[in-house]
Short mmCIF file of C-alpha atoms in Angstrom, two decimals:
data_model
loop_
_atom_site.label_atom_id
_atom_site.label_comp_id
_atom_site.label_asym_id
_atom_site.label_seq_id
_atom_site.Cartn_x
_atom_site.Cartn_y
_atom_site.Cartn_z
CA MET J 30 -75.16 -8.47 6.70
CA SER J 31 -72.38 -7.60 9.10
CA PRO J 32 -71.71 -3.89 9.64
CA TYR J 33 -68.12 -4.62 8.71
CA GLU J 34 -68.87 -6.41 5.43
CA THR J 35 -67.02 -4.95 2.52
CA ASP J 36 -68.07 -3.81 -0.88
CA PRO J 37 -68.40 -6.74 -3.33
CA ALA J 38 -65.44 -5.41 -5.28
CA ASP J 39 -63.31 -5.65 -2.14
CA ARG J 40 -64.24 -9.22 -1.16
CA PRO J 41 -61.52 -11.02 -3.12
CA ALA J 42 -58.97 -8.96 -1.17
CA ALA J 43 -60.24 -10.42 2.09
CA ASP J 44 -58.59 -13.73 1.18
CA ARG J 45 -55.15 -12.14 0.74
CA LEU J 46 -52.62 -11.58 3.49
CA VAL J 47 -52.05 -8.06 2.14
CA GLY J 48 -55.73 -7.35 1.46
CA ALA J 49 -57.12 -4.32 3.28
CA ALA J 50 -60.58 -5.82 3.84
CA ALA J 51 -61.26 -7.20 7.33
CA ASP J 52 -62.04 -10.87 7.85
CA GLY J 53 -63.41 -12.45 11.03
CA GLU J 54 -59.99 -12.83 12.64
CA ASP J 55 -59.10 -9.22 11.90
CA GLN J 56 -62.31 -7.95 13.50
CA ALA J 57 -61.69 -9.96 16.67
CA VAL J 58 -58.07 -8.87 17.01
CA GLU J 59 -58.73 -5.24 16.09
CA ALA J 60 -61.24 -4.94 18.93
CA ALA J 61 -58.40 -5.60 21.38
CA LEU J 62 -55.81 -3.46 19.57
CA ARG J 63 -57.90 -0.35 18.93
CA PRO J 64 -56.82 2.81 20.79
CA LYS J 65 -59.52 4.19 23.05
CA LEU J 66 -58.67 7.91 22.98
CA LEU J 67 -57.67 10.40 20.29
CA GLU J 68 -54.24 10.99 21.84
CA GLU J 69 -53.51 7.24 21.56
CA PHE J 70 -54.38 7.12 17.86
CA ILE J 71 -51.27 6.89 15.68
CA GLY J 72 -51.01 8.73 12.37
CA GLN J 73 -53.54 10.92 10.51
CA GLU J 74 -52.14 14.01 12.24
CA ARG J 75 -54.24 16.56 10.36
CA VAL J 76 -57.52 14.66 10.80
CA ARG J 77 -56.80 14.11 14.50
CA GLU J 78 -56.09 17.79 15.11
CA GLN J 79 -59.21 18.93 13.25
CA LEU J 80 -61.40 16.34 14.93
CA SER J 81 -60.00 17.24 18.35
CA LEU J 82 -61.09 20.86 17.85
CA VAL J 83 -64.59 19.80 16.78
CA LEU J 84 -65.03 17.54 19.83
CA GLN J 85 -63.55 19.97 22.35
CA ALA J 86 -65.76 22.80 21.12
CA ALA J 87 -68.85 20.60 21.32
CA ARG J 88 -68.00 19.54 24.88
CA GLN J 89 -67.52 23.17 25.94
CA ARG J 90 -70.89 24.12 24.44
CA GLY J 91 -72.58 21.08 25.93
CA THR J 92 -74.08 20.14 22.57
CA ALA J 93 -73.73 17.27 20.11
CA PRO J 94 -70.91 17.91 17.60
CA ASP J 95 -71.50 18.26 13.88
CA HIS J 96 -71.99 15.11 11.86
CA VAL J 97 -68.68 13.58 10.77
CA LEU J 98 -67.78 11.94 7.45
CA LEU J 99 -64.62 9.82 7.30
CA SER J 100 -63.44 8.74 3.86
CA GLY J 101 -60.49 6.76 2.59
CA PRO J 102 -59.32 3.24 1.72
CA PRO J 103 -60.19 0.35 4.05
CA GLY J 104 -57.97 -0.53 6.99
CA LEU J 105 -56.84 3.01 7.90
CA GLY J 106 -58.88 3.47 11.09
CA LYS J 107 -62.31 4.91 10.20
CA THR J 108 -64.16 2.53 12.53
CA THR J 109 -61.58 3.11 15.26
CA LEU J 110 -62.02 6.88 15.00
CA SER J 111 -65.79 6.55 15.24
CA MET J 112 -65.42 4.64 18.50
CA ILE J 113 -62.94 7.23 19.76
CA ILE J 114 -65.44 10.01 18.99
CA ALA J 115 -68.02 8.29 21.19
CA ALA J 116 -65.46 7.71 23.95
CA GLU J 117 -64.27 11.34 23.86
CA LEU J 118 -67.89 12.52 24.14
CA GLY J 119 -68.71 10.00 26.86
CA ALA J 120 -71.62 8.80 24.72
CA PRO J 121 -72.83 5.36 23.63
CA ILE J 122 -72.31 4.28 20.04
CA ARG J 123 -74.64 2.43 17.70
CA ILE J 124 -72.96 0.61 14.78
CA THR J 125 -74.61 -0.36 11.52
CA SER J 126 -73.81 -0.27 7.79
CA GLY J 127 -75.25 1.05 4.57
CA PRO J 128 -75.97 -2.41 3.09
CA ALA J 129 -77.93 -3.34 6.23
CA ILE J 130 -80.35 -0.45 5.66
CA GLN J 131 -82.40 -1.45 2.63
CA HIS J 132 -85.65 0.31 3.53
CA ALA J 133 -86.58 3.63 5.10
CA GLY J 134 -88.29 1.70 7.88
CA ASP J 135 -84.97 0.09 8.84
CA LEU J 136 -83.43 3.52 9.35
CA ALA J 137 -86.49 4.88 11.14
CA ALA J 138 -86.30 2.02 13.64
CA ILE J 139 -82.65 2.80 14.40
CA LEU J 140 -83.11 6.57 14.63
CA SER J 141 -86.19 6.36 16.86
CA SER J 142 -84.28 4.29 19.41
CA LEU J 143 -81.32 6.68 19.73
CA THR J 144 -80.77 8.49 23.00
CA GLU J 145 -79.69 12.12 23.33
CA GLY J 146 -76.05 12.62 22.37
CA GLU J 147 -75.63 9.08 21.05
CA VAL J 148 -73.20 8.42 18.20
CA LEU J 149 -74.53 6.52 15.18
CA PHE J 150 -71.75 4.96 13.09
CA LEU J 151 -72.87 4.16 9.56
CA ASP J 152 -70.19 2.20 7.70
CA GLU J 153 -70.12 2.13 3.89
CA ILE J 154 -72.71 4.90 3.92
CA HIS J 155 -72.59 5.20 0.12
CA ARG J 156 -74.32 1.80 -0.19
CA MET J 157 -77.48 2.81 1.65
CA SER J 158 -80.77 2.57 -0.25
CA ARG J 159 -82.18 5.74 -1.81
CA PRO J 160 -85.41 5.89 0.31
CA ALA J 161 -83.37 5.56 3.52
CA GLU J 162 -80.92 8.15 2.24
CA GLU J 163 -83.69 10.69 1.71
CA MET J 164 -85.01 10.05 5.22
CA LEU J 165 -81.52 10.59 6.60
CA TYR J 166 -81.39 14.11 5.10
CA MET J 167 -84.17 15.35 7.38
CA ALA J 168 -82.87 13.41 10.38
CA MET J 169 -79.42 14.97 10.09
CA GLU J 170 -80.66 18.53 9.50
CA ASP J 171 -83.84 18.84 11.58
CA PHE J 172 -83.56 15.85 13.96
CA ARG J 173 -86.91 14.50 12.89
CA VAL J 174 -88.28 11.97 10.43
CA ASP J 175 -91.68 11.52 8.82
CA VAL J 176 -93.01 8.01 9.28
CA ILE J 177 -95.50 7.04 6.58
CA VAL J 178 -98.51 5.11 7.84
CA GLY J 179 -100.76 3.40 5.32
CA LYS J 180 -100.57 3.20 1.54
CA GLY J 181 -101.96 5.03 -1.44
CA PRO J 182 -104.22 8.11 -1.12
CA GLY J 183 -104.93 7.30 2.54
CA ALA J 184 -101.26 7.32 3.58
CA THR J 185 -100.41 9.70 6.41
CA ALA J 186 -97.04 11.17 7.38
CA ILE J 187 -96.49 11.25 11.13
CA PRO J 188 -93.59 13.49 12.22
CA LEU J 189 -91.29 11.88 14.76
CA GLU J 190 -88.96 14.12 16.75
CA LEU J 191 -85.45 12.77 17.37
CA PRO J 192 -83.03 13.64 20.15
CA PRO J 193 -79.83 15.40 19.02
CA PHE J 194 -77.31 12.79 17.89
CA THR J 195 -74.05 12.66 15.95
CA LEU J 196 -73.84 10.66 12.75
CA VAL J 197 -70.39 9.35 11.83
CA GLY J 198 -70.41 8.10 8.26
CA ALA J 199 -67.56 6.09 6.77
CA THR J 200 -66.98 5.43 3.10
CA THR J 201 -64.28 3.98 0.89
CA ARG J 202 -65.83 5.69 -2.15
CA ALA J 203 -66.64 9.28 -1.31
CA GLY J 204 -67.36 10.04 -4.96
CA LEU J 205 -70.46 7.85 -4.81
CA LEU J 206 -72.06 9.97 -2.08
CA PRO J 207 -74.79 12.27 -3.47
CA PRO J 208 -74.02 15.98 -2.89
CA PRO J 209 -77.11 16.59 -0.68
CA LEU J 210 -75.88 13.93 1.76
CA ARG J 211 -72.24 15.00 1.64
CA ASP J 212 -73.20 18.65 2.30
CA ARG J 213 -74.98 17.76 5.54
CA PHE J 214 -71.78 16.67 7.24
CA GLY J 215 -70.22 19.46 9.27
CA PHE J 216 -66.77 17.85 9.26
CA THR J 217 -65.15 15.70 6.59
CA GLY J 218 -61.87 13.92 7.22
CA HIS J 219 -59.96 12.08 4.52
CA MET J 220 -57.75 9.25 5.77
CA GLU J 221 -54.36 8.97 4.07
CA PHE J 222 -52.06 5.96 3.76
CA TYR J 223 -49.53 5.75 6.59
CA ALA J 224 -45.83 6.56 6.32
CA PRO J 225 -43.39 3.74 7.22
CA GLY J 226 -42.40 5.48 10.47
CA GLU J 227 -46.03 5.67 11.58
CA LEU J 228 -46.55 2.01 10.77
CA GLU J 229 -43.50 1.11 12.84
CA ARG J 230 -45.17 2.79 15.82
CA VAL J 231 -48.35 0.84 15.07
CA VAL J 232 -46.39 -2.43 14.96
CA HIS J 233 -44.58 -1.69 18.23
CA ARG J 234 -47.85 -0.80 19.96
CA SER J 235 -49.63 -3.92 18.69
CA ALA J 236 -46.64 -6.11 19.58
CA ALA J 237 -46.77 -4.83 23.16
CA LEU J 238 -50.49 -5.57 23.40
CA LEU J 239 -50.01 -9.04 21.87
CA ASP J 240 -46.99 -9.73 24.10
CA VAL J 241 -44.66 -10.15 21.13
CA ASP J 242 -40.93 -9.57 21.67
CA ILE J 243 -39.87 -7.49 18.65
CA ASP J 244 -36.84 -5.35 17.93
CA PRO J 245 -36.87 -2.06 15.95
CA ALA J 246 -35.43 -3.66 12.80
CA GLY J 247 -38.09 -6.38 12.83
CA ALA J 248 -40.85 -3.79 13.22
CA ALA J 249 -39.39 -1.73 10.37
CA GLU J 250 -39.34 -4.76 8.07
CA ILE J 251 -43.01 -5.53 8.77
CA ALA J 252 -43.99 -1.88 8.36
CA GLY J 253 -42.21 -1.65 5.02
CA ARG J 254 -44.28 -4.50 3.59
CA SER J 255 -47.64 -3.30 4.93
CA ARG J 256 -48.78 -1.11 2.00
CA GLY J 257 -49.26 1.92 4.25
CA THR J 258 -52.19 0.22 6.03
CA PRO J 259 -52.32 -0.50 9.79
CA ARG J 260 -54.71 -3.43 9.34
CA ILE J 261 -52.20 -5.16 7.04
CA ALA J 262 -49.35 -4.35 9.44
CA ASN J 263 -51.20 -5.99 12.31
CA ARG J 264 -52.00 -9.03 10.17
CA LEU J 265 -48.40 -9.44 9.06
CA LEU J 266 -47.24 -9.05 12.66
CA ARG J 267 -49.45 -11.97 13.71
CA ARG J 268 -48.10 -14.18 10.94
CA VAL J 269 -44.49 -13.28 11.76
CA ARG J 270 -45.21 -13.95 15.43
CA ASP J 271 -46.46 -17.44 14.53
CA TYR J 272 -43.35 -18.14 12.47
CA ALA J 273 -41.01 -16.89 15.22
CA GLN J 274 -42.84 -18.98 17.81
CA VAL J 275 -42.83 -22.23 15.83
CA ARG J 276 -39.42 -22.12 14.13
CA HIS J 277 -37.37 -19.90 16.45
CA ASP J 278 -37.35 -18.64 20.03
CA GLY J 279 -40.30 -16.27 19.60
CA ARG J 280 -38.31 -13.04 19.24
CA VAL J 281 -39.03 -11.07 16.06
CA THR J 282 -35.96 -9.64 14.33
CA ARG J 283 -35.42 -8.33 10.80
CA GLU J 284 -34.08 -11.70 9.68
CA ILE J 285 -37.03 -13.55 11.20
CA SER J 286 -39.48 -11.09 9.62
CA GLU J 287 -37.88 -11.53 6.20
CA GLN J 288 -37.96 -15.32 6.47
CA ALA J 289 -41.57 -15.37 7.67
CA LEU J 290 -42.89 -13.02 5.01
CA ASP J 291 -40.98 -14.90 2.31
CA VAL J 292 -42.89 -18.00 3.43
CA TYR J 293 -46.14 -16.07 3.05
CA GLU J 294 -45.02 -14.69 -0.36
CA VAL J 295 -45.04 -11.02 0.62
CA ASP J 296 -41.98 -9.33 -0.87
CA ALA J 297 -40.01 -6.28 0.25
CA ARG J 298 -42.45 -3.81 -1.36
CA GLY J 299 -45.56 -5.57 -0.09
CA LEU J 300 -46.41 -7.38 -3.35
CA ASP J 301 -47.93 -10.83 -3.02
CA ARG J 302 -48.34 -13.72 -5.45
CA LEU J 303 -51.16 -12.08 -7.43
CA ASP J 304 -49.33 -8.77 -7.79
CA ARG J 305 -46.16 -10.44 -9.03
CA ALA J 306 -48.14 -12.69 -11.36
CA VAL J 307 -49.66 -9.61 -13.02
CA LEU J 308 -46.26 -7.94 -13.39
CA ASN J 309 -44.59 -11.14 -14.62
CA ALA J 310 -47.23 -11.66 -17.28
CA LEU J 311 -47.04 -8.02 -18.35
CA LEU J 312 -43.25 -8.07 -18.64
CA ARG J 313 -42.46 -11.60 -19.82
CA LEU J 314 -45.42 -12.31 -22.10
CA PHE J 315 -46.19 -8.84 -23.44
CA GLY J 316 -42.84 -7.05 -23.27
CA GLY J 317 -44.12 -4.48 -20.80
CA GLY J 318 -47.30 -3.67 -22.72
CA PRO J 319 -49.50 -2.05 -23.65
CA VAL J 320 -51.93 -4.93 -23.21
CA GLY J 321 -55.67 -5.01 -22.60
CA LEU J 322 -57.12 -5.84 -19.19
CA SER J 323 -58.99 -8.96 -20.34
CA THR J 324 -55.90 -10.33 -22.10
CA LEU J 325 -53.77 -9.71 -19.03
CA ALA J 326 -56.38 -11.38 -16.79
CA VAL J 327 -56.43 -14.49 -19.02
CA ALA J 328 -52.64 -14.67 -18.87
CA VAL J 329 -52.74 -14.53 -15.07
CA GLY J 330 -55.63 -16.99 -14.78
CA GLU J 331 -57.90 -14.57 -12.90
CA GLU J 332 -61.12 -12.70 -13.61
CA SER J 333 -60.76 -9.24 -15.11
CA GLU J 334 -62.52 -7.73 -12.08
CA THR J 335 -60.01 -9.36 -9.73
CA VAL J 336 -57.03 -7.95 -11.61
CA GLU J 337 -58.60 -4.50 -11.95
CA GLU J 338 -60.07 -4.14 -8.45
CA VAL J 339 -57.66 -6.18 -6.32
CA ALA J 340 -54.18 -6.12 -7.87
CA GLU J 341 -53.96 -2.98 -9.99
CA PRO J 342 -54.76 -0.22 -7.43
CA PHE J 343 -51.66 -0.97 -5.36
CA LEU J 344 -49.46 -1.53 -8.43
CA VAL J 345 -50.54 1.85 -9.82
CA ARG J 346 -50.04 3.57 -6.46
CA GLU J 347 -46.55 2.10 -6.23
CA GLY J 348 -45.70 3.32 -9.72
CA LEU J 349 -45.21 -0.21 -11.07
CA LEU J 350 -48.05 -0.19 -13.60
CA ALA J 351 -49.79 2.50 -15.65
CA ARG J 352 -53.31 2.45 -17.07
CA THR J 353 -53.43 4.08 -20.51
CA PRO J 354 -56.07 4.30 -23.25
CA ARG J 355 -54.08 1.65 -25.17
CA GLY J 356 -53.90 -0.75 -22.23
CA ARG J 357 -51.74 -1.58 -19.23
CA ILE J 358 -48.04 -0.63 -19.37
CA ALA J 359 -45.24 -1.57 -17.01
CA THR J 360 -43.09 1.26 -15.70
CA ALA J 361 -39.32 1.36 -15.28
CA ALA J 362 -39.79 0.58 -11.57
CA ALA J 363 -41.57 -2.67 -12.45
CA TRP J 364 -38.64 -3.86 -14.58
CA ARG J 365 -36.22 -3.00 -11.81
CA HIS J 366 -38.31 -4.65 -9.10
CA LEU J 367 -38.37 -7.97 -10.94
CA GLY J 368 -34.70 -7.64 -11.93
CA MET J 369 -35.42 -7.59 -15.65
CA VAL J 370 -34.19 -5.48 -18.58
CA PRO J 371 -36.80 -3.44 -20.49
CA ALA J 372 -37.71 -4.84 -23.89
CA GLY J 373 -36.10 -1.91 -25.72
CA GLN J 374 -32.72 -2.53 -24.08
CA GLY J 375 -32.48 -6.30 -23.97
CA GLY J 376 -34.50 -7.33 -26.98
CA GLY J 377 -38.07 -8.54 -27.01
CA ALA J 378 -41.46 -7.39 -28.13
CA HIS J 379 -42.93 -3.89 -28.02
CA THR J 380 -39.53 -2.21 -28.31
CA SER J 381 -41.02 0.98 -29.74
CA ASP J 382 -43.61 1.23 -26.98
CA GLN J 383 -40.96 0.88 -24.30
CA ALA J 384 -38.67 3.36 -26.00
CA ALA J 385 -41.48 5.90 -26.05
CA LEU J 386 -42.25 5.23 -22.40
CA PHE J 387 -38.62 5.37 -21.26
CA PRO J 388 -36.87 7.74 -23.69
CA ASP J 389 -34.01 8.39 -21.26
CA GLY J 390 -33.51 4.74 -20.34
CA LEU J 391 -33.05 3.50 -16.81
#
């Protein structure tokens, strides 16, 4: 399994232009676009400042820094920061992932081959097997592991000393990490979604590296449809670049960006075909709700897991959809975004539900 492979729940998103999971093309392009030093990294101001202090103090002491845990949604720069940590320390980096470590022996083989000061990046650390996880506790705290030789009553534990190293763990689901593992990290940084201004800087930087001629308005349009995620911004930039190259003179302006992203069905708020299908079904077929997840999924023609794990998180974050004990409900912003009148004001089903949800109207 690739160290960059996503959680099964995230895989459907990899097929979407606005999905935060990385596909093969993203991984290849990101390698060229990644900043190499902490001062070049855009956004995440608080995490950068805190991490800078940790690394500078470790360099002054001449010791390996504390283990680092980076958490947050995919596409925000956790892998990039891990590589920057190694570069700032002048140390090599070893990259693997939780799903790739299914047995304690797999982890022992990696740990025993580390050199002093090396950085071990463990992506999706919450998906590591329990035996390997328990071995990691001792490795992180005491820099040693016990290798079991033999089976049954004759089994013998051979202690293996490890050189000091720095573990950088990344997770999209920090709540799934067991407390004993989480407590062994000396520094924890939570990655937040990017503001539009930060994404504009990301787009301008990537455009320069990709040799794309883009004006500020074009960069702002791409940034505004990128869901607060640099990976999506870079992906949209590449698609807009293709459109500008094939149908125009190659320069990316606001008008060109709008035309290109309309072709790819990404609207002004970053919603794609699936997102709008969910909202359309909720508003047109069920009067804004409430409606159950399975019923909504059937109406859209998708699996319940796809609607719940792929479409709904962004719709909820954008304030377009609400999850309630009675089912899914559209908000006032959803009606406005699709240019429709709420059921309680223009007729239709579920008038009482909408009136209770929007007592003051729009």
